[in-house]
mmCIF file of C-alpha atoms in Angstrom:
data_model
loop_
_atom_site.group_PDB
_atom_site.id
_atom_site.type_symbol
_atom_site.label_atom_id
_atom_site.label_comp_id
_atom_site.label_asym_id
_atom_site.label_seq_id
_atom_site.Cartn_x
_atom_site.Cartn_y
_atom_site.Cartn_z
ATOM 1 C CA MET N 9 -23.014 -32.726 -19.520
ATOM 2 C CA LYS N 10 -23.186 -29.785 -17.112
ATOM 3 C CA LEU N 11 -26.072 -29.371 -14.463
ATOM 4 C CA SER N 12 -26.544 -25.696 -12.803
ATOM 5 C CA ILE N 13 -28.822 -25.561 -10.246
ATOM 6 C CA VAL N 14 -30.640 -22.605 -9.779
ATOM 7 C CA THR N 15 -31.848 -21.391 -5.791
ATOM 8 C CA THR N 16 -32.811 -17.620 -4.135
ATOM 9 C CA LEU N 17 -31.554 -17.131 -0.387
ATOM 10 C CA TYR N 18 -34.191 -14.309 1.287
ATOM 11 C CA LYS N 19 -34.761 -15.421 5.018
ATOM 12 C CA SER N 20 -33.096 -18.248 4.670
ATOM 13 C CA ALA N 21 -30.497 -19.320 6.501
ATOM 14 C CA PRO N 22 -31.587 -22.207 8.327
ATOM 15 C CA PHE N 23 -32.267 -24.160 5.715
ATOM 16 C CA ILE N 24 -29.118 -23.476 3.132
ATOM 17 C CA GLU N 25 -26.646 -26.453 4.733
ATOM 18 C CA GLU N 26 -29.120 -29.347 5.076
ATOM 19 C CA PHE N 27 -30.018 -28.097 1.288
ATOM 20 C CA HIS N 28 -26.818 -27.945 -0.046
ATOM 21 C CA ARG N 29 -25.694 -31.249 1.253
ATOM 22 C CA ARG N 30 -28.725 -32.679 -0.281
ATOM 23 C CA ILE N 31 -28.416 -31.350 -3.479
ATOM 24 C CA THR N 32 -24.980 -32.024 -3.943
ATOM 25 C CA ALA N 33 -25.549 -35.098 -3.011
ATOM 26 C CA GLU N 34 -28.491 -35.395 -5.665
ATOM 27 C CA ALA N 35 -25.913 -33.565 -8.335
ATOM 28 C CA GLN N 36 -23.596 -36.219 -8.296
ATOM 29 C CA LYS N 37 -25.153 -38.893 -8.547
ATOM 30 C CA ILE N 38 -26.091 -37.327 -12.317
ATOM 31 C CA THR N 39 -22.546 -35.511 -12.993
ATOM 32 C CA GLU N 40 -19.856 -34.729 -11.508
ATOM 33 C CA ASP N 41 -19.688 -31.236 -13.725
ATOM 34 C CA TYR N 42 -22.495 -29.196 -12.130
ATOM 35 C CA GLU N 43 -23.053 -25.874 -10.533
ATOM 36 C CA ILE N 44 -25.039 -24.492 -7.625
ATOM 37 C CA ILE N 45 -25.719 -20.980 -8.148
ATOM 38 C CA MET N 46 -27.963 -19.667 -4.506
ATOM 39 C CA VAL N 47 -28.641 -15.821 -5.286
ATOM 40 C CA ASP N 48 -28.681 -13.883 -2.408
ATOM 41 C CA ASP N 49 -32.042 -11.451 -3.458
ATOM 42 C CA GLY N 50 -31.294 -8.685 -0.025
ATOM 43 C CA SER N 51 -32.161 -10.970 2.937
ATOM 44 C CA PRO N 52 -32.194 -9.484 5.936
ATOM 45 C CA ASP N 53 -30.462 -12.426 7.729
ATOM 46 C CA ASN N 54 -27.283 -14.278 8.077
ATOM 47 C CA SER N 55 -28.105 -15.784 4.302
ATOM 48 C CA LEU N 56 -25.325 -14.686 2.838
ATOM 49 C CA GLU N 57 -22.429 -15.653 5.408
ATOM 50 C CA VAL N 58 -24.127 -18.802 5.998
ATOM 51 C CA ALA N 59 -24.000 -19.147 2.134
ATOM 52 C CA LEU N 60 -20.199 -17.374 1.968
ATOM 53 C CA ASP N 61 -19.043 -20.078 4.483
ATOM 54 C CA ILE N 62 -20.155 -23.338 1.988
ATOM 55 C CA LEU N 63 -18.469 -21.576 -0.656
ATOM 56 C CA LYS N 64 -14.831 -22.107 0.757
ATOM 57 C CA LYS N 65 -15.001 -25.926 1.195
ATOM 58 C CA ASP N 66 -17.389 -25.926 -1.845
ATOM 59 C CA SER N 67 -15.709 -25.115 -5.626
ATOM 60 C CA HIS N 68 -18.871 -25.924 -7.338
ATOM 61 C CA LEU N 69 -20.975 -23.514 -5.886
ATOM 62 C CA ARG N 70 -21.378 -19.623 -7.005
ATOM 63 C CA ILE N 71 -23.101 -16.768 -5.644
ATOM 64 C CA ILE N 72 -24.997 -14.106 -6.536
ATOM 65 C CA GLU N 73 -25.571 -10.876 -3.762
ATOM 66 C CA LEU N 74 -28.219 -8.662 -5.258
ATOM 67 C CA SER N 75 -28.112 -4.780 -3.824
ATOM 68 C CA ARG N 76 -30.862 -5.515 -2.403
ATOM 69 C CA ASN N 77 -34.487 -7.182 -2.487
ATOM 70 C CA PHE N 78 -35.505 -7.327 -5.437
ATOM 71 C CA GLY N 79 -38.030 -10.709 -5.195
ATOM 72 C CA HIS N 80 -37.934 -13.589 -5.842
ATOM 73 C CA HIS N 81 -38.834 -13.800 -9.737
ATOM 74 C CA LYS N 82 -36.479 -11.403 -10.822
ATOM 75 C CA ALA N 83 -33.928 -13.685 -8.128
ATOM 76 C CA MET N 84 -34.582 -16.392 -10.106
ATOM 77 C CA ILE N 85 -34.613 -14.492 -13.319
ATOM 78 C CA THR N 86 -30.679 -13.199 -11.886
ATOM 79 C CA GLY N 87 -29.640 -16.783 -11.601
ATOM 80 C CA LEU N 88 -31.328 -18.146 -14.599
ATOM 81 C CA GLU N 89 -29.335 -15.522 -16.858
ATOM 82 C CA HIS N 90 -25.655 -16.895 -15.422
ATOM 83 C CA THR N 91 -26.390 -20.392 -15.618
ATOM 84 C CA SER N 92 -23.597 -22.394 -18.011
ATOM 85 C CA GLY N 93 -25.110 -25.907 -18.060
ATOM 86 C CA GLU N 94 -27.409 -27.649 -20.686
ATOM 87 C CA LEU N 95 -29.925 -28.865 -17.900
ATOM 88 C CA ILE N 96 -31.001 -26.302 -15.327
ATOM 89 C CA PHE N 97 -32.925 -27.310 -12.237
ATOM 90 C CA LEU N 98 -34.365 -24.247 -9.905
ATOM 91 C CA ILE N 99 -35.107 -24.811 -7.226
ATOM 92 C CA ASP N 100 -36.395 -23.261 -3.592
ATOM 93 C CA VAL N 101 -34.264 -23.620 -0.907
ATOM 94 C CA ASP N 102 -36.545 -23.773 2.227
ATOM 95 C CA LEU N 103 -37.059 -27.488 2.108
ATOM 96 C CA GLU N 104 -40.476 -27.151 0.856
ATOM 97 C CA GLU N 105 -39.800 -29.502 -1.936
ATOM 98 C CA PRO N 106 -37.255 -31.686 -1.584
ATOM 99 C CA PRO N 107 -33.523 -31.753 -3.506
ATOM 100 C CA GLU N 108 -34.313 -35.312 -4.114
ATOM 101 C CA LEU N 109 -36.757 -34.531 -7.409
ATOM 102 C CA LEU N 110 -33.730 -33.957 -8.684
ATOM 103 C CA GLY N 111 -32.847 -37.686 -10.108
ATOM 104 C CA ARG N 112 -36.599 -38.179 -10.651
ATOM 105 C CA PHE N 113 -36.895 -34.923 -12.827
ATOM 106 C CA TYR N 114 -33.901 -35.995 -15.012
ATOM 107 C CA ASN N 115 -35.435 -39.576 -15.466
ATOM 108 C CA THR N 116 -37.655 -38.159 -16.286
ATOM 109 C CA LEU N 117 -37.264 -34.986 -18.921
ATOM 110 C CA SER N 118 -34.449 -38.322 -19.896
ATOM 111 C CA ASP N 119 -37.229 -40.031 -20.814
ATOM 112 C CA GLY N 120 -38.914 -38.687 -22.913
ATOM 113 C CA GLY N 121 -37.579 -35.354 -25.043
ATOM 114 C CA TRP N 122 -39.044 -32.853 -23.297
ATOM 115 C CA ASP N 123 -37.522 -29.419 -22.584
ATOM 116 C CA VAL N 124 -39.202 -28.839 -18.899
ATOM 117 C CA ILE N 125 -40.296 -30.830 -16.274
ATOM 118 C CA TYR N 126 -42.051 -28.733 -13.413
ATOM 119 C CA GLY N 127 -43.719 -29.938 -9.894
ATOM 120 C CA TYR N 128 -47.053 -29.225 -8.755
ATOM 121 C CA GLN N 129 -48.106 -29.659 -4.291
ATOM 122 C CA GLU N 130 -50.788 -31.979 -3.367
ATOM 123 C CA GLN N 131 -51.165 -30.218 -0.336
ATOM 124 C CA GLN N 132 -52.117 -27.152 0.902
ATOM 125 C CA ARG N 133 -49.336 -24.588 1.283
ATOM 126 C CA LYS N 134 -47.450 -23.672 3.900
ATOM 127 C CA GLY N 135 -48.676 -20.262 6.053
ATOM 128 C CA SER N 136 -51.124 -18.388 8.100
ATOM 129 C CA TRP N 137 -54.656 -18.401 7.585
ATOM 130 C CA PHE N 138 -54.453 -14.646 6.518
ATOM 131 C CA GLU N 139 -51.360 -15.447 3.868
ATOM 132 C CA LYS N 140 -53.183 -18.634 2.568
ATOM 133 C CA TYR N 141 -56.375 -16.013 2.117
ATOM 134 C CA CYS N 142 -54.615 -13.578 0.779
ATOM 135 C CA GLY N 143 -53.155 -15.924 -1.776
ATOM 136 C CA GLY N 144 -56.608 -17.332 -2.925
ATOM 137 C CA LEU N 145 -57.664 -13.668 -3.168
ATOM 138 C CA ALA N 146 -54.323 -13.362 -5.696
ATOM 139 C CA TRP N 147 -55.021 -15.794 -7.970
ATOM 140 C CA TRP N 148 -58.824 -14.977 -8.249
ATOM 141 C CA LEU N 149 -57.870 -11.997 -8.974
ATOM 142 C CA VAL N 150 -55.082 -13.327 -11.467
ATOM 143 C CA ASP N 151 -57.974 -15.628 -12.933
ATOM 144 C CA LEU N 152 -60.215 -12.684 -13.703
ATOM 145 C CA MET N 153 -58.162 -11.040 -15.364
ATOM 146 C CA LEU N 154 -55.676 -13.353 -17.853
ATOM 147 C CA PRO N 155 -57.157 -15.052 -20.251
ATOM 148 C CA VAL N 156 -54.611 -18.187 -19.645
ATOM 149 C CA LYS N 157 -55.913 -20.492 -16.831
ATOM 150 C CA ILE N 158 -52.676 -20.672 -14.709
ATOM 151 C CA PRO N 159 -52.617 -23.368 -12.671
ATOM 152 C CA HIS N 160 -52.656 -22.338 -8.512
ATOM 153 C CA ASN N 161 -50.731 -25.947 -7.264
ATOM 154 C CA HIS N 162 -47.737 -25.165 -9.742
ATOM 155 C CA SER N 163 -44.311 -24.982 -7.783
ATOM 156 C CA THR N 164 -40.701 -23.273 -8.137
ATOM 157 C CA VAL N 165 -39.071 -26.556 -8.985
ATOM 158 C CA ARG N 166 -38.450 -27.503 -12.047
ATOM 159 C CA LEU N 167 -35.711 -28.909 -14.138
ATOM 160 C CA MET N 168 -35.490 -27.756 -18.168
ATOM 161 C CA THR N 169 -33.056 -27.638 -21.469
ATOM 162 C CA ARG N 170 -30.529 -24.985 -22.306
ATOM 163 C CA ASN N 171 -32.631 -23.365 -25.012
ATOM 164 C CA TYR N 172 -35.506 -23.789 -22.908
ATOM 165 C CA THR N 173 -34.010 -21.274 -19.916
ATOM 166 C CA GLN N 174 -32.471 -18.834 -22.442
ATOM 167 C CA ALA N 175 -35.922 -18.613 -24.101
ATOM 168 C CA LEU N 176 -37.708 -17.659 -20.786
ATOM 169 C CA VAL N 177 -35.002 -15.630 -19.594
ATOM 170 C CA HIS N 178 -35.080 -13.246 -23.034
ATOM 171 C CA HIS N 179 -38.564 -11.603 -21.081
ATOM 172 C CA LYS N 180 -37.360 -8.505 -20.323
ATOM 173 C CA GLU N 181 -40.104 -7.210 -18.648
ATOM 174 C CA HIS N 182 -40.303 -4.843 -15.457
ATOM 175 C CA LYS N 183 -42.075 -6.650 -13.332
ATOM 176 C CA THR N 184 -41.777 -10.327 -13.983
ATOM 177 C CA ALA N 185 -44.426 -12.828 -13.056
ATOM 178 C CA ILE N 186 -43.051 -16.591 -13.668
ATOM 179 C CA GLY N 187 -46.084 -18.383 -13.623
ATOM 180 C CA GLY N 188 -47.603 -16.668 -16.407
ATOM 181 C CA LEU N 189 -44.168 -17.539 -18.233
ATOM 182 C CA TRP N 190 -43.407 -20.949 -17.344
#
């Protein structure tokens, strides 16, 4: 069984090495047949250079460099489109969600015949008061406009089957809002 791990890079340089070390350890507990896909979303810092240094030492790593910043959701979809695993783990590189969730999600997925296991945040998201205020305002507007309720505390981290992932990437919208597709 091949496992694909997808993450995006944007102002991520301080987190990449630790993320790589921890996610590699988790992947190796499950299978030796895995790939880690890092999508550089036009990051203005040295995220790409840090990832390229790791690439020299790790044949499991693949890097996709986007020509500019397309946004987090487009970068995630790009990464998902390039996976080859039967299971796909999507997680942010910033360590806000621990890479060790891979093992827990894998055990849950293996036990239940699910297509996706996703996380949610019990604590308030990080950021300044202004970022939290704007985020709350954005969710209020989303709730007003959409007939379907999207959980405000959902997170990026999720483990998905190949079939689920293929259905997800078939949405070729100009403006992609992943939260509404999950």
